[in-house]
Amino acid sequence: MSTLKYPPAWLQAWLFISSIVVIWDAGYCLLRPHTFEGGKWNLFWNPYNLYAKIDYFYGIQAWDANDGFTGAQAFMNLVECYLNLLYIWKLRCNKNANDTTIAQASLIGFSGALLTLSKTVLYWLVEAFSGMAHTGHNSATNFVGLWMIPNGLWIVFPALIVRHLGKDILNRMAYNTKQQ
């Protein structure tokens, strides 16, 4: 009995597509103030003109306050993306993918998804424990539609990935224990 099994397409698609979005987001955060509305590189990050008004972590308010959270989370985003893309590379670009390669990929993907999940929950908790200091000014419609739902995707999908890859890792451990 082999444990060789490829992950579902939705999982790989989420990791790839979300990595593109998150790299773009990290670029906006790490290149501030040049990415702000009116900045020399704003053309590439124009949708953030609205988002910076929804979430003050992304706006001039956090920049002026010298709040390092946005930059720190952007740096962690790049670590997540590295793990996501390494996971995909181990599965897709390794022509001799075997049980060991897939097990290594599962651990890498699990680690990246757990990092994403933990960081996003922390982001929400910081907002809750600060009295909604960065988003409390929004209408309920804007808060739900432009903050909760988009950010919630980075809780839901990583949680599903952690569950899926965690089960895979546990199954491989159980299989290897039976083989000994």
PDB file of C-alpha atoms in Angstrom:
ATOM      1  CA  MET A   1       0.000   0.000   0.000  1.00  0.00           C
ATOM      2  CA  SER A   2       1.404   3.373  -1.028  1.00  0.00           C
ATOM      3  CA  THR A   3       0.611   6.755   0.446  1.00  0.00           C
ATOM      4  CA  LEU A   4       1.340   8.519  -2.872  1.00  0.00           C
ATOM      5  CA  LYS A   5      -1.523  10.925  -3.518  1.00  0.00           C
ATOM      6  CA  TYR A   6      -1.601  14.339  -5.142  1.00  0.00           C
ATOM      7  CA  PRO A   7      -3.491  17.153  -3.458  1.00  0.00           C
ATOM      8  CA  PRO A   8      -6.718  18.423  -5.015  1.00  0.00           C
ATOM      9  CA  ALA A   9      -6.564  21.060  -7.737  1.00  0.00           C
ATOM     10  CA  TRP A  10      -8.409  23.661  -5.623  1.00  0.00           C
ATOM     11  CA  LEU A  11      -5.634  23.552  -3.014  1.00  0.00           C
ATOM     12  CA  GLN A  12      -2.855  24.113  -5.518  1.00  0.00           C
ATOM     13  CA  ALA A  13      -4.891  26.794  -7.327  1.00  0.00           C
ATOM     14  CA  TRP A  14      -5.521  28.698  -4.085  1.00  0.00           C
ATOM     15  CA  LEU A  15      -1.845  28.613  -3.122  1.00  0.00           C
ATOM     16  CA  PHE A  16      -0.761  29.864  -6.545  1.00  0.00           C
ATOM     17  CA  ILE A  17      -3.415  32.556  -7.065  1.00  0.00           C
ATOM     18  CA  SER A  18      -3.288  33.784  -3.471  1.00  0.00           C
ATOM     19  CA  SER A  19       0.510  34.026  -3.707  1.00  0.00           C
ATOM     20  CA  ILE A  20       0.218  36.366  -6.697  1.00  0.00           C
ATOM     21  CA  VAL A  21      -2.286  38.539  -4.806  1.00  0.00           C
ATOM     22  CA  VAL A  22      -0.191  38.499  -1.624  1.00  0.00           C
ATOM     23  CA  ILE A  23       3.039  39.420  -3.452  1.00  0.00           C
ATOM     24  CA  TRP A  24       1.184  42.392  -4.953  1.00  0.00           C
ATOM     25  CA  ASP A  25      -0.112  43.292  -1.470  1.00  0.00           C
ATOM     26  CA  ALA A  26       3.364  43.016   0.059  1.00  0.00           C
ATOM     27  CA  GLY A  27       4.691  45.275  -2.676  1.00  0.00           C
ATOM     28  CA  TYR A  28       2.118  47.909  -1.783  1.00  0.00           C
ATOM     29  CA  CYS A  29       2.948  47.700   1.917  1.00  0.00           C
ATOM     30  CA  LEU A  30       6.733  47.575   1.646  1.00  0.00           C
ATOM     31  CA  LEU A  31       7.016  50.339  -0.947  1.00  0.00           C
ATOM     32  CA  ARG A  32       4.886  52.867   0.931  1.00  0.00           C
ATOM     33  CA  PRO A  33       4.653  55.895   0.727  1.00  0.00           C
ATOM     34  CA  HIS A  34       5.389  55.653  -3.018  1.00  0.00           C
ATOM     35  CA  THR A  35       2.373  53.359  -3.489  1.00  0.00           C
ATOM     36  CA  PHE A  36      -0.070  55.725  -1.773  1.00  0.00           C
ATOM     37  CA  GLU A  37      -2.571  57.733  -3.793  1.00  0.00           C
ATOM     38  CA  GLY A  38      -0.527  60.376  -5.600  1.00  0.00           C
ATOM     39  CA  GLY A  39       2.699  58.399  -5.128  1.00  0.00           C
ATOM     40  CA  LYS A  40       5.041  57.727  -8.028  1.00  0.00           C
ATOM     41  CA  TRP A  41       4.173  53.993  -8.145  1.00  0.00           C
ATOM     42  CA  ASN A  42       0.462  54.277  -7.302  1.00  0.00           C
ATOM     43  CA  LEU A  43      -0.486  53.299 -10.852  1.00  0.00           C
ATOM     44  CA  PHE A  44       0.310  49.647 -10.046  1.00  0.00           C
ATOM     45  CA  TRP A  45      -1.621  49.710  -6.765  1.00  0.00           C
ATOM     46  CA  ASN A  46      -4.557  51.957  -7.660  1.00  0.00           C
ATOM     47  CA  PRO A  47      -7.215  49.690  -6.005  1.00  0.00           C
ATOM     48  CA  TYR A  48      -5.473  50.332  -2.693  1.00  0.00           C
ATOM     49  CA  ASN A  49      -6.621  53.956  -2.874  1.00  0.00           C
ATOM     50  CA  LEU A  50     -10.020  52.671  -1.697  1.00  0.00           C
ATOM     51  CA  TYR A  51      -8.674  49.959   0.615  1.00  0.00           C
ATOM     52  CA  ALA A  52      -6.431  52.455   2.450  1.00  0.00           C
ATOM     53  CA  LYS A  53      -9.640  54.284   3.381  1.00  0.00           C
ATOM     54  CA  ILE A  54     -11.267  51.043   4.613  1.00  0.00           C
ATOM     55  CA  ASP A  55      -8.296  49.752   6.642  1.00  0.00           C
ATOM     56  CA  TYR A  56      -6.089  52.448   8.142  1.00  0.00           C
ATOM     57  CA  PHE A  57      -3.245  49.933   8.534  1.00  0.00           C
ATOM     58  CA  TYR A  58      -2.896  50.375   4.761  1.00  0.00           C
ATOM     59  CA  GLY A  59      -3.378  54.125   4.797  1.00  0.00           C
ATOM     60  CA  ILE A  60      -1.396  57.209   5.585  1.00  0.00           C
ATOM     61  CA  GLN A  61      -2.582  57.038   9.217  1.00  0.00           C
ATOM     62  CA  ALA A  62      -0.430  54.000  10.055  1.00  0.00           C
ATOM     63  CA  TRP A  63       2.456  55.388   7.998  1.00  0.00           C
ATOM     64  CA  ASP A  64       2.367  58.723   9.826  1.00  0.00           C
ATOM     65  CA  ALA A  65       2.147  56.929  13.192  1.00  0.00           C
ATOM     66  CA  ASN A  66       5.256  54.917  12.260  1.00  0.00           C
ATOM     67  CA  ASP A  67       3.212  51.764  12.925  1.00  0.00           C
ATOM     68  CA  GLY A  68       5.384  48.851  11.863  1.00  0.00           C
ATOM     69  CA  PHE A  69       2.668  46.196  11.847  1.00  0.00           C
ATOM     70  CA  THR A  70       1.788  46.618   8.170  1.00  0.00           C
ATOM     71  CA  GLY A  71       5.403  46.232   7.049  1.00  0.00           C
ATOM     72  CA  ALA A  72       5.996  43.315   9.401  1.00  0.00           C
ATOM     73  CA  GLN A  73       2.936  41.427   8.165  1.00  0.00           C
ATOM     74  CA  ALA A  74       3.957  42.171   4.561  1.00  0.00           C
ATOM     75  CA  PHE A  75       7.366  40.628   5.217  1.00  0.00           C
ATOM     76  CA  MET A  76       5.652  37.533   6.661  1.00  0.00           C
ATOM     77  CA  ASN A  77       3.460  37.475   3.535  1.00  0.00           C
ATOM     78  CA  LEU A  78       6.603  36.974   1.469  1.00  0.00           C
ATOM     79  CA  VAL A  79       7.633  34.033   3.664  1.00  0.00           C
ATOM     80  CA  GLU A  80       4.176  32.509   3.151  1.00  0.00           C
ATOM     81  CA  CYS A  81       4.441  32.975  -0.619  1.00  0.00           C
ATOM     82  CA  TYR A  82       7.865  31.346  -0.672  1.00  0.00           C
ATOM     83  CA  LEU A  83       6.465  28.299   1.148  1.00  0.00           C
ATOM     84  CA  ASN A  84       3.371  28.185  -1.106  1.00  0.00           C
ATOM     85  CA  LEU A  85       5.424  28.330  -4.288  1.00  0.00           C
ATOM     86  CA  LEU A  86       8.001  25.851  -2.962  1.00  0.00           C
ATOM     87  CA  TYR A  87       5.129  23.455  -2.233  1.00  0.00           C
ATOM     88  CA  ILE A  88       3.815  23.795  -5.784  1.00  0.00           C
ATOM     89  CA  TRP A  89       7.306  23.470  -7.254  1.00  0.00           C
ATOM     90  CA  LYS A  90       8.022  20.266  -5.314  1.00  0.00           C
ATOM     91  CA  LEU A  91       4.835  18.740  -6.690  1.00  0.00           C
ATOM     92  CA  ARG A  92       4.803  20.119 -10.220  1.00  0.00           C
ATOM     93  CA  CYS A  93       8.438  20.469 -11.247  1.00  0.00           C
ATOM     94  CA  ASN A  94       9.808  17.314  -9.731  1.00  0.00           C
ATOM     95  CA  LYS A  95       9.375  14.742 -12.495  1.00  0.00           C
ATOM     96  CA  ASN A  96      10.230  11.904 -10.121  1.00  0.00           C
ATOM     97  CA  ALA A  97       7.725  12.805  -7.411  1.00  0.00           C
ATOM     98  CA  ASN A  98       7.543   9.927  -4.977  1.00  0.00           C
ATOM     99  CA  ASP A  99       6.082   9.406  -1.518  1.00  0.00           C
ATOM    100  CA  THR A 100       9.013  11.203   0.134  1.00  0.00           C
ATOM    101  CA  THR A 101       8.753  14.224  -2.174  1.00  0.00           C
ATOM    102  CA  ILE A 102       4.998  14.465  -1.649  1.00  0.00           C
ATOM    103  CA  ALA A 103       5.444  14.098   2.132  1.00  0.00           C
ATOM    104  CA  GLN A 104       8.011  16.909   2.117  1.00  0.00           C
ATOM    105  CA  ALA A 105       5.681  19.048   0.013  1.00  0.00           C
ATOM    106  CA  SER A 106       2.811  18.363   2.424  1.00  0.00           C
ATOM    107  CA  LEU A 107       4.904  19.554   5.369  1.00  0.00           C
ATOM    108  CA  ILE A 108       5.962  22.699   3.482  1.00  0.00           C
ATOM    109  CA  GLY A 109       2.387  23.441   2.367  1.00  0.00           C
ATOM    110  CA  PHE A 110       1.036  22.777   5.861  1.00  0.00           C
ATOM    111  CA  SER A 111       3.625  25.133   7.356  1.00  0.00           C
ATOM    112  CA  GLY A 112       2.828  27.906   4.882  1.00  0.00           C
ATOM    113  CA  ALA A 113      -0.939  27.561   5.340  1.00  0.00           C
ATOM    114  CA  LEU A 114      -0.600  27.502   9.131  1.00  0.00           C
ATOM    115  CA  LEU A 115       1.537  30.651   8.958  1.00  0.00           C
ATOM    116  CA  THR A 116      -1.080  32.362   6.763  1.00  0.00           C
ATOM    117  CA  LEU A 117      -3.915  31.289   9.034  1.00  0.00           C
ATOM    118  CA  SER A 118      -2.122  32.357  12.220  1.00  0.00           C
ATOM    119  CA  LYS A 119      -1.058  35.720  10.809  1.00  0.00           C
ATOM    120  CA  THR A 120      -4.534  36.499   9.515  1.00  0.00           C
ATOM    121  CA  VAL A 121      -6.166  35.568  12.825  1.00  0.00           C
ATOM    122  CA  LEU A 122      -3.581  37.774  14.565  1.00  0.00           C
ATOM    123  CA  TYR A 123      -4.490  40.613  12.177  1.00  0.00           C
ATOM    124  CA  TRP A 124      -8.170  40.247  13.143  1.00  0.00           C
ATOM    125  CA  LEU A 125      -7.327  40.010  16.843  1.00  0.00           C
ATOM    126  CA  VAL A 126      -5.186  43.149  16.723  1.00  0.00           C
ATOM    127  CA  GLU A 127      -8.166  44.945  15.223  1.00  0.00           C
ATOM    128  CA  ALA A 128     -10.573  43.570  17.841  1.00  0.00           C
ATOM    129  CA  PHE A 129      -8.264  44.304  20.795  1.00  0.00           C
ATOM    130  CA  SER A 130      -7.550  47.836  19.542  1.00  0.00           C
ATOM    131  CA  GLY A 131     -11.233  48.714  19.642  1.00  0.00           C
ATOM    132  CA  MET A 132     -11.461  48.533  15.850  1.00  0.00           C
ATOM    133  CA  ALA A 133      -8.978  51.403  15.616  1.00  0.00           C
ATOM    134  CA  HIS A 134      -8.221  50.809  11.934  1.00  0.00           C
ATOM    135  CA  THR A 135     -11.612  49.761  10.569  1.00  0.00           C
ATOM    136  CA  GLY A 136     -14.219  51.002  13.061  1.00  0.00           C
ATOM    137  CA  HIS A 137     -14.956  54.108  10.995  1.00  0.00           C
ATOM    138  CA  ASN A 138     -16.588  52.043   8.202  1.00  0.00           C
ATOM    139  CA  SER A 139     -20.284  51.507   7.575  1.00  0.00           C
ATOM    140  CA  ALA A 140     -21.453  47.950   8.270  1.00  0.00           C
ATOM    141  CA  THR A 141     -21.741  47.333   4.514  1.00  0.00           C
ATOM    142  CA  ASN A 142     -18.177  48.476   3.819  1.00  0.00           C
ATOM    143  CA  PHE A 143     -16.806  46.641   6.844  1.00  0.00           C
ATOM    144  CA  VAL A 144     -18.391  43.334   5.855  1.00  0.00           C
ATOM    145  CA  GLY A 145     -18.070  43.647   2.083  1.00  0.00           C
ATOM    146  CA  LEU A 146     -14.646  45.260   1.810  1.00  0.00           C
ATOM    147  CA  TRP A 147     -12.850  44.024   4.939  1.00  0.00           C
ATOM    148  CA  MET A 148     -14.402  40.928   6.537  1.00  0.00           C
ATOM    149  CA  ILE A 149     -15.202  38.902   3.439  1.00  0.00           C
ATOM    150  CA  PRO A 150     -11.958  39.505   1.527  1.00  0.00           C
ATOM    151  CA  ASN A 151      -9.794  39.033   4.622  1.00  0.00           C
ATOM    152  CA  GLY A 152     -11.912  36.087   5.749  1.00  0.00           C
ATOM    153  CA  LEU A 153     -10.875  34.169   2.647  1.00  0.00           C
ATOM    154  CA  TRP A 154      -7.344  34.104   4.124  1.00  0.00           C
ATOM    155  CA  ILE A 155      -8.794  32.337   7.170  1.00  0.00           C
ATOM    156  CA  VAL A 156     -11.174  29.907   5.460  1.00  0.00           C
ATOM    157  CA  PHE A 157      -8.899  28.566   2.712  1.00  0.00           C
ATOM    158  CA  PRO A 158      -5.744  28.239   4.832  1.00  0.00           C
ATOM    159  CA  ALA A 159      -7.820  26.452   7.524  1.00  0.00           C
ATOM    160  CA  LEU A 160      -9.087  23.995   4.904  1.00  0.00           C
ATOM    161  CA  ILE A 161      -5.535  23.484   3.631  1.00  0.00           C
ATOM    162  CA  VAL A 162      -4.165  22.948   7.157  1.00  0.00           C
ATOM    163  CA  ARG A 163      -6.894  20.350   7.719  1.00  0.00           C
ATOM    164  CA  HIS A 164      -6.276  18.598   4.396  1.00  0.00           C
ATOM    165  CA  LEU A 165      -2.467  18.543   4.579  1.00  0.00           C
ATOM    166  CA  GLY A 166      -2.505  17.820   8.321  1.00  0.00           C
ATOM    167  CA  LYS A 167      -4.580  14.697   7.649  1.00  0.00           C
ATOM    168  CA  ASP A 168      -2.149  13.729   4.882  1.00  0.00           C
ATOM    169  CA  ILE A 169       0.841  14.114   7.208  1.00  0.00           C
ATOM    170  CA  LEU A 170      -0.864  12.101   9.975  1.00  0.00           C
ATOM    171  CA  ASN A 171      -1.835   9.356   7.497  1.00  0.00           C
ATOM    172  CA  ARG A 172       1.756   9.148   6.251  1.00  0.00           C
ATOM    173  CA  MET A 173       3.041   8.934   9.823  1.00  0.00           C
ATOM    174  CA  ALA A 174       0.546   6.159  10.621  1.00  0.00           C
ATOM    175  CA  TYR A 175       1.453   4.296   7.419  1.00  0.00           C
ATOM    176  CA  ASN A 176       5.181   4.531   8.156  1.00  0.00           C
ATOM    177  CA  THR A 177       4.622   3.339  11.734  1.00  0.00           C
ATOM    178  CA  LYS A 178       2.751   0.269  10.407  1.00  0.00           C
ATOM    179  CA  GLN A 179       5.623  -0.450   8.007  1.00  0.00           C
ATOM    180  CA  GLN A 180       8.208  -0.617  10.810  1.00  0.00           C
TER     181      GLN A 180
END
